[in-house]
PDB file of C-alpha atoms in Angstrom:
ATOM      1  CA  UNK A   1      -1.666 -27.148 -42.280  1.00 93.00           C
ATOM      2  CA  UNK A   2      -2.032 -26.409 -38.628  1.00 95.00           C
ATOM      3  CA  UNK A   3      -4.420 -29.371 -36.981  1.00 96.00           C
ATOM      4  CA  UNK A   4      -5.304 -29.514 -32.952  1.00 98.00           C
ATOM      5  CA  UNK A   5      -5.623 -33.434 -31.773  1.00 97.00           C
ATOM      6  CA  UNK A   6      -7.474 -34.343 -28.516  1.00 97.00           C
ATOM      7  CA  UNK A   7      -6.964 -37.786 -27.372  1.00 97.00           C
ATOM      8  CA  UNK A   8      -8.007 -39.271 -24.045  1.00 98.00           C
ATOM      9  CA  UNK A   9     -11.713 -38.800 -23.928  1.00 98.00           C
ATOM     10  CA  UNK A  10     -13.970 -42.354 -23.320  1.00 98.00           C
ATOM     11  CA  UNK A  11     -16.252 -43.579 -20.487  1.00 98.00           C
ATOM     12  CA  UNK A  12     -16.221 -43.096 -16.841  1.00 98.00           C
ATOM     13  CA  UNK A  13     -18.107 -43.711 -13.640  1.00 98.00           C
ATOM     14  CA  UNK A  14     -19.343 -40.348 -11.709  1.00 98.00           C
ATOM     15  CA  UNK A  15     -16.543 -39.489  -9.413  1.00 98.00           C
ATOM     16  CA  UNK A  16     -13.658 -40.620 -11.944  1.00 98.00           C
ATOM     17  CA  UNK A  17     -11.016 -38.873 -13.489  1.00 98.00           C
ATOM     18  CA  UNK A  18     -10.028 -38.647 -17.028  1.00 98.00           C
ATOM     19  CA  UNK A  19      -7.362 -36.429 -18.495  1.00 98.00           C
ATOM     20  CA  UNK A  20      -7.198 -34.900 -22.106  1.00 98.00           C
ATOM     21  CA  UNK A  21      -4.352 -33.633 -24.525  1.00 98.00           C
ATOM     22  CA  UNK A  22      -4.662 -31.697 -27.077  1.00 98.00           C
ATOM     23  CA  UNK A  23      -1.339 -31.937 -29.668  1.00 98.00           C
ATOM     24  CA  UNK A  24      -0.765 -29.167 -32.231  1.00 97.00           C
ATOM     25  CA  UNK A  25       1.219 -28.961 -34.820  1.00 96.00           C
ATOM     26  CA  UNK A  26       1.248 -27.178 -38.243  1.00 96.00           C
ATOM     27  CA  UNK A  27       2.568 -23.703 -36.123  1.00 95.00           C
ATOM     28  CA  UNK A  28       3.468 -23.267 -33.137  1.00 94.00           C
ATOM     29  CA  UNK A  29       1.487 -21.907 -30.032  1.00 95.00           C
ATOM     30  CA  UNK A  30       3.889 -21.658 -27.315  1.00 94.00           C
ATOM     31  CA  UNK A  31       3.089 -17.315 -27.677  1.00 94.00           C
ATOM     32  CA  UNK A  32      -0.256 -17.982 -27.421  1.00 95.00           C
ATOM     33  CA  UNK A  33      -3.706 -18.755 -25.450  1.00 96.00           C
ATOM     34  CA  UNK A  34      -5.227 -21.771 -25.697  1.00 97.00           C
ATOM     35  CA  UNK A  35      -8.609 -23.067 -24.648  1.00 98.00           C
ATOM     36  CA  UNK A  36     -10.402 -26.414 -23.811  1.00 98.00           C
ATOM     37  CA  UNK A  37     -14.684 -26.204 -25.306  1.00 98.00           C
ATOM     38  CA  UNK A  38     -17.224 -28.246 -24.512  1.00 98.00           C
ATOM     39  CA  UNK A  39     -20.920 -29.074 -26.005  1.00 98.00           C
ATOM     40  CA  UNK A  40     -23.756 -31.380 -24.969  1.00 97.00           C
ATOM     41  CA  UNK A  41     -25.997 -32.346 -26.608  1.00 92.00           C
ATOM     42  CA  UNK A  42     -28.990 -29.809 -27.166  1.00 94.00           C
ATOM     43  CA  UNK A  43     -26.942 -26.926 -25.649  1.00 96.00           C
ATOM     44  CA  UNK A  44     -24.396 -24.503 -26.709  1.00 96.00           C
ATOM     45  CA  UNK A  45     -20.744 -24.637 -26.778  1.00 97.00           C
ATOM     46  CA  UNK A  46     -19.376 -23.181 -23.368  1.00 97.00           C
ATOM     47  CA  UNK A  47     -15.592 -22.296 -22.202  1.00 98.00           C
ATOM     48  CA  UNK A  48     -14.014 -25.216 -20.211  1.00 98.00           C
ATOM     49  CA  UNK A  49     -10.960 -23.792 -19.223  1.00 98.00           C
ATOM     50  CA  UNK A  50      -8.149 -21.815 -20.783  1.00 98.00           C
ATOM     51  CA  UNK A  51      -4.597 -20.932 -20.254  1.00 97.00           C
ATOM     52  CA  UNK A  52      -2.041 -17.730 -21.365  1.00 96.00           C
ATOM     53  CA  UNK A  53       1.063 -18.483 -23.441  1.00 94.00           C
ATOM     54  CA  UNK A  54       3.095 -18.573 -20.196  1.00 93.00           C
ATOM     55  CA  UNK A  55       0.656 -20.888 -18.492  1.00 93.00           C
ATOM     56  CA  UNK A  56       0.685 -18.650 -15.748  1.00 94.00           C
ATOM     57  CA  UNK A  57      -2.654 -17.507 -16.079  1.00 96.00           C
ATOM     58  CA  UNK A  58      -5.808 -19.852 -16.350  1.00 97.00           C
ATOM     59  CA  UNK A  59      -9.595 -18.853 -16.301  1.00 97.00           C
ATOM     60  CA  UNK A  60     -12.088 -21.892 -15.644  1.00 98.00           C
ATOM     61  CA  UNK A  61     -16.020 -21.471 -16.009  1.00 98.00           C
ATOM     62  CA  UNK A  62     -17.306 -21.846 -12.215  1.00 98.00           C
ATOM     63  CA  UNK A  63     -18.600 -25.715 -12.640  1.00 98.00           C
ATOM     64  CA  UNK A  64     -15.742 -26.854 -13.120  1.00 98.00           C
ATOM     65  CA  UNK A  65     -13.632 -24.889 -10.434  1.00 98.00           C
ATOM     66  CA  UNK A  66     -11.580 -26.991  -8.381  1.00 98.00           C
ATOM     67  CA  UNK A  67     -12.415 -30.283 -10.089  1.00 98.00           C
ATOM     68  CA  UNK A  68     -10.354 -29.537 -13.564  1.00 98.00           C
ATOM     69  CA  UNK A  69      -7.087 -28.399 -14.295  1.00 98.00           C
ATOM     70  CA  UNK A  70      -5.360 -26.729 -17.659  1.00 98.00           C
ATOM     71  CA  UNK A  71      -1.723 -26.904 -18.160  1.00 98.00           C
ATOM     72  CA  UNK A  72       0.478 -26.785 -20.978  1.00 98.00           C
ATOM     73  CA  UNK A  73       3.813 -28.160 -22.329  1.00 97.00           C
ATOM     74  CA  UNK A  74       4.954 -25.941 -24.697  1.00 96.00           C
ATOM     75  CA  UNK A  75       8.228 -27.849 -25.793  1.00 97.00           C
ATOM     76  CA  UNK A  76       5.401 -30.192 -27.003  1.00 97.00           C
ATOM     77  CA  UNK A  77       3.397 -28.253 -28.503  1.00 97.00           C
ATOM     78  CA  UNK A  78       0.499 -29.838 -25.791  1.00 98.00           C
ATOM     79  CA  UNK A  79      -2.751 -28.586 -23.593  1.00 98.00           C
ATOM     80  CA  UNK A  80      -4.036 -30.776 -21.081  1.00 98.00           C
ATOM     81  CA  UNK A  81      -6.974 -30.541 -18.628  1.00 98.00           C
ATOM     82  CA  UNK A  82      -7.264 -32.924 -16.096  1.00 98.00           C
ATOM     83  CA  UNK A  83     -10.917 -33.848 -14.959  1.00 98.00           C
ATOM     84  CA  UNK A  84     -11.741 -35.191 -11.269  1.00 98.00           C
ATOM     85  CA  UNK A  85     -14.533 -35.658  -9.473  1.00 98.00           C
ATOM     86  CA  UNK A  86     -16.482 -35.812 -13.033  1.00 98.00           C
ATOM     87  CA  UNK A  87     -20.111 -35.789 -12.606  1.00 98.00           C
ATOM     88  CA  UNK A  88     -22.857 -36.737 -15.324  1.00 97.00           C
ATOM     89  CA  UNK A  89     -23.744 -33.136 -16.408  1.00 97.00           C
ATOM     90  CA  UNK A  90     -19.631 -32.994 -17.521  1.00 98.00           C
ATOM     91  CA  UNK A  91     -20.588 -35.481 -20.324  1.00 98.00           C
ATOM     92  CA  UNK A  92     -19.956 -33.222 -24.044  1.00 98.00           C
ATOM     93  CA  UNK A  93     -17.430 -33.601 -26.923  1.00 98.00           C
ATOM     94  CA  UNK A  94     -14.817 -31.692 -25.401  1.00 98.00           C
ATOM     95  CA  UNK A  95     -12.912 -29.256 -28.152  1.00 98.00           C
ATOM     96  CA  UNK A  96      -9.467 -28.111 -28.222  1.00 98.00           C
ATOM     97  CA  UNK A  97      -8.794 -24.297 -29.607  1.00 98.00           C
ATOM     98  CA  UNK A  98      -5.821 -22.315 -30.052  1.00 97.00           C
ATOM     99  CA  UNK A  99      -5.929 -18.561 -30.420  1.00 95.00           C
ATOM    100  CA  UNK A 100      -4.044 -17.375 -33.496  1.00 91.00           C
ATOM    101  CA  UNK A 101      -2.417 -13.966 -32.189  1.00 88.00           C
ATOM    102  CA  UNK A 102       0.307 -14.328 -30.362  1.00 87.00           C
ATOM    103  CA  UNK A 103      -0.451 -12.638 -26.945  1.00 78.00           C
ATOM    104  CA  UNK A 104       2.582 -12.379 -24.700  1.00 79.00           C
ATOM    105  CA  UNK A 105       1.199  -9.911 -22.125  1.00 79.00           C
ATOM    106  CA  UNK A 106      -0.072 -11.337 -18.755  1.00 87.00           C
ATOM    107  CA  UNK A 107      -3.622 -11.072 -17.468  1.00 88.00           C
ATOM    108  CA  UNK A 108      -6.514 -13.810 -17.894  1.00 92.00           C
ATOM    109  CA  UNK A 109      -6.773 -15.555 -21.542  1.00 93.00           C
ATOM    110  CA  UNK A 110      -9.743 -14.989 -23.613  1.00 93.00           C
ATOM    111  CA  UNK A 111     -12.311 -17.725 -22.900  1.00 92.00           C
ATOM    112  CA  UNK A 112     -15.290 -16.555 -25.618  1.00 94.00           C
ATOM    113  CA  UNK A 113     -15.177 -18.958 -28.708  1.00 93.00           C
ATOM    114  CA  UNK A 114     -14.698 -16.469 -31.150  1.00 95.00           C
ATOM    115  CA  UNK A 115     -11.450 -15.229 -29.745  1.00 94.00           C
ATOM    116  CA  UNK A 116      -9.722 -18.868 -30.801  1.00 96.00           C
ATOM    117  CA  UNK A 117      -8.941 -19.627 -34.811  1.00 96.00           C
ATOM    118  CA  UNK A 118      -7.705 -23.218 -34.382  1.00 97.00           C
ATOM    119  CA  UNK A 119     -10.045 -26.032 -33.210  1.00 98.00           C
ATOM    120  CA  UNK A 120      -9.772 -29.511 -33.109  1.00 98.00           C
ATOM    121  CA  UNK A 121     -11.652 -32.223 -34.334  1.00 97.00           C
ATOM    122  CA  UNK A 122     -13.313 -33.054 -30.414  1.00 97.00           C
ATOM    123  CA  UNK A 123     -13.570 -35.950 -27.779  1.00 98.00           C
ATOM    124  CA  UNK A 124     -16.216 -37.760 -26.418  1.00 98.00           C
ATOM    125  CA  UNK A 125     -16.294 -37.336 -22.837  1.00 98.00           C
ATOM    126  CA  UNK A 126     -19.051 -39.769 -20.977  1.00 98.00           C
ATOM    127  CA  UNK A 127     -19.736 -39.944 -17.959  1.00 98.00           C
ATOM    128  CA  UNK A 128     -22.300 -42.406 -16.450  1.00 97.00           C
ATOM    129  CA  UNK A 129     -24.384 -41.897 -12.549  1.00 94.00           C
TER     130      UNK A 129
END
């Protein structure tokens, strides 16, 4: 049974950082893309951030440029994205996804939900003005 874990999510002050990991295990991913989701509340799911096999391409919806990070430990089996400088619109359950082909070319990951097969369960990510 292949199962995605986020931990790290919780509350923080506007202008704090949190960071989130995302453990697999079940399979592993370390040939393949994987993703970070988010959803508020009343809105739709939207790409975060996401990363290639390699790690050594990332794609990272424009709000979040510069303030978030994706990386990857593959011997682990692990995702992380790093938030700073998190602002009150950032606040969503934050979903982990792993894409079930194997994709060991090198160009931008797929970011659109339907290209990932694995999700995990989510993390609350608050974060107060």
């Amino acid at each position: 049974q292949v199962l995605l874990v986020e931990s790290g999510g919780g509350l923080v002050q506007a202008g704090g950082s949190l960071r989130l990991s995302c453990a697999a295990s079940g399979r592993t991913f370390s040939r393949n893309a994987m993703g970070w989701f988010r959803q508020a509340p009343g809105k739709e799911r939207e790409s975060v951030a996401a990363i290639i096999w390699s790690g050594s391409y990332v794609y990272y919806v424009d709000s979040v440029k510069g303030r978030f990070t994706i990386s990857r430990d593959n011997a682990k089996n692990t995702v992380y994205l790093q938030m700073n400088s998190l602002k009150p619109e950032d606040t969503a359950v934050y979903y982990c996804a792993a894409d079930g082909n194997t994709r060991l070319s090198y160009g931008p990951p797929p970011h659109n939900d339907y290209e990932y097969e694995y999700w995990g369960q989510g993390t609350q990510v608050t974060v107060s003005s």
